[in-house]
Short mmCIF file of C-alpha atoms in Angstrom, two decimals:
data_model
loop_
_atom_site.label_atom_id
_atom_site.label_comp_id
_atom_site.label_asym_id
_atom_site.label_seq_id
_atom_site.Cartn_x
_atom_site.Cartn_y
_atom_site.Cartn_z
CA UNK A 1 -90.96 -142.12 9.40
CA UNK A 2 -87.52 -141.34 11.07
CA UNK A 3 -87.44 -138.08 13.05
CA UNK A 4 -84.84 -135.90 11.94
CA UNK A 5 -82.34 -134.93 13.91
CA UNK A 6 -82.96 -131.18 13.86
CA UNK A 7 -86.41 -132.45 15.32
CA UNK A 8 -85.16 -133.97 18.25
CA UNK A 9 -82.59 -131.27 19.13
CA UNK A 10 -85.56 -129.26 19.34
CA UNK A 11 -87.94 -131.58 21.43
CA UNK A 12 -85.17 -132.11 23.65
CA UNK A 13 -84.56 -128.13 24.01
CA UNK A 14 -88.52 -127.46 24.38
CA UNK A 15 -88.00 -129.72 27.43
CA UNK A 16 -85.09 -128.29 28.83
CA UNK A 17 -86.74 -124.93 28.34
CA UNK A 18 -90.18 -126.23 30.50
CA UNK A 19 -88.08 -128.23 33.02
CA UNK A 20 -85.89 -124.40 33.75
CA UNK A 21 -89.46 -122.40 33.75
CA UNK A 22 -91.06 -125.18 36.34
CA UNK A 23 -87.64 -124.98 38.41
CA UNK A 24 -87.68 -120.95 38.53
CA UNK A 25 -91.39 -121.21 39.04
CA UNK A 26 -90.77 -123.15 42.09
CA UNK A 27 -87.68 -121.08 43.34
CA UNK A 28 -89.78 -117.53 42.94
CA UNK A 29 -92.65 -119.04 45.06
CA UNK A 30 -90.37 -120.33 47.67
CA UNK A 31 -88.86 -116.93 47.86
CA UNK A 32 -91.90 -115.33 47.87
CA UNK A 33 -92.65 -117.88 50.69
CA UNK A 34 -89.69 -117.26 52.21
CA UNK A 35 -90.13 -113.44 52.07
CA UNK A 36 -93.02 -113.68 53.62
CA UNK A 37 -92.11 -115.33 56.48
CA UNK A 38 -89.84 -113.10 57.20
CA UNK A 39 -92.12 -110.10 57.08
CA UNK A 40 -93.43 -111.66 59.99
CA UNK A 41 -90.74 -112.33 61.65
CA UNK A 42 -89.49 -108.76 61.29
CA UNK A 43 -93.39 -107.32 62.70
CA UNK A 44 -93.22 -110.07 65.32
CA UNK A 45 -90.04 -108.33 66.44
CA UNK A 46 -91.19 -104.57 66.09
CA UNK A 47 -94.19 -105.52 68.36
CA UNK A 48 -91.87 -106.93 70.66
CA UNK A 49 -89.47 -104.00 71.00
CA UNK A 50 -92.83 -101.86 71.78
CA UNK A 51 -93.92 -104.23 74.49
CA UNK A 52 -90.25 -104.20 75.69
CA UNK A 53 -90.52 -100.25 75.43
CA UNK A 54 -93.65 -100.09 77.10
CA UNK A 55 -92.85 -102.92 80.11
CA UNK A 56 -89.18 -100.46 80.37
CA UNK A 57 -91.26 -97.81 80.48
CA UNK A 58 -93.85 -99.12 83.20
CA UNK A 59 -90.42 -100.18 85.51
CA UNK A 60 -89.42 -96.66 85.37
CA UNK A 61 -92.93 -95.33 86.80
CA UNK A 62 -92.85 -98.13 88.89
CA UNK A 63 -89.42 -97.12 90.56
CA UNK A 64 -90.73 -93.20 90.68
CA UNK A 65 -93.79 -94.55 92.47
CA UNK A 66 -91.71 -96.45 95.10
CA UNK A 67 -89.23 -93.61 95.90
CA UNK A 68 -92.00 -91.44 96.48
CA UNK A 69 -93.43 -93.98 98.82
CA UNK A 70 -90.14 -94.13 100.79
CA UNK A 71 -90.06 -90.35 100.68
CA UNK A 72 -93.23 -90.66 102.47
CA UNK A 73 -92.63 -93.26 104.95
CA UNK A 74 -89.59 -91.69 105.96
CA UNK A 75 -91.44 -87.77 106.62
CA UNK A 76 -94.11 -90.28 108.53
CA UNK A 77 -91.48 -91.82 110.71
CA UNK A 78 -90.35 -88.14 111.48
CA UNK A 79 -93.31 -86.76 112.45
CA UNK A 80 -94.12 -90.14 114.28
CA UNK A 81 -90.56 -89.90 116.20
CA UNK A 82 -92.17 -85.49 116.93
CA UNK A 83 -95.42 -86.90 118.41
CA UNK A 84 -94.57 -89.70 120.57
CA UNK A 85 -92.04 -86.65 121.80
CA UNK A 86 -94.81 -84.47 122.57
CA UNK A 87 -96.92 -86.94 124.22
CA UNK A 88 -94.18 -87.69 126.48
CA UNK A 89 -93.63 -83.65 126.99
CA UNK A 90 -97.50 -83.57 127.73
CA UNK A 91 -97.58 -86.47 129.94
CA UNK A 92 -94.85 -84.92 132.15
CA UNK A 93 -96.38 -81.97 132.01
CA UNK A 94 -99.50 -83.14 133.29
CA UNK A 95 -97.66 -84.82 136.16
CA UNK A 96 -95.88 -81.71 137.05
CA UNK A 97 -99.18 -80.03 137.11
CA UNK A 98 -101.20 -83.10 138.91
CA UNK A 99 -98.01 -82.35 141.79
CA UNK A 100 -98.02 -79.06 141.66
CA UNK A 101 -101.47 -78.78 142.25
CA UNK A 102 -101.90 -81.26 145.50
#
């Protein structure tokens, strides 16, 4: 029997048809793929913007705690600069007394 040729028209279309659906099967689960991936990509960023946040955050308390330390050390070197004055003013003292009282 000889296929007619409204037959093959039709066998070749049914083919056509299941090669599209197989090629837009593939190209929605490589965007879906694809979509994915970049979901990722976008948290792996947002977690890195909080970590950069956080270690901006840390400098800053950081810096505060080391101005506050200089603060400190410079008060100490004052009163360090007063005492070592009046040990000198009490050491004289003592030798004016020590003389004054030979």
């Amino acid at each position: 029997m000889a296929a007619s040729p409204g037959g093959s028209t039709m066998d070749a279309q049914a083919r056509f048809g299941h090669s599209v659906k197989g090629l837009l099967t593939e190209k929605v689960t490589s965007c879906g793929t694809d979509v994915i991936a970049l979901t990722k990509q976008v948290l792996r960023g947002s977690r890195s913007a909080e970590f950069l946040g956080q270690a901006a955050r840390n400098m800053v308390m950081q810096e505060d705690a080391i101005l506050h330390s200089e603060d400190s050390l410079r008060k100490m070197a004052i009163i360090t600069t007063h005492l070592q004055y009046h040990i000198e003013q009490s050491s004289n003292l003592r030798d004016q007394l020590s003389h004054l009282l030979k």
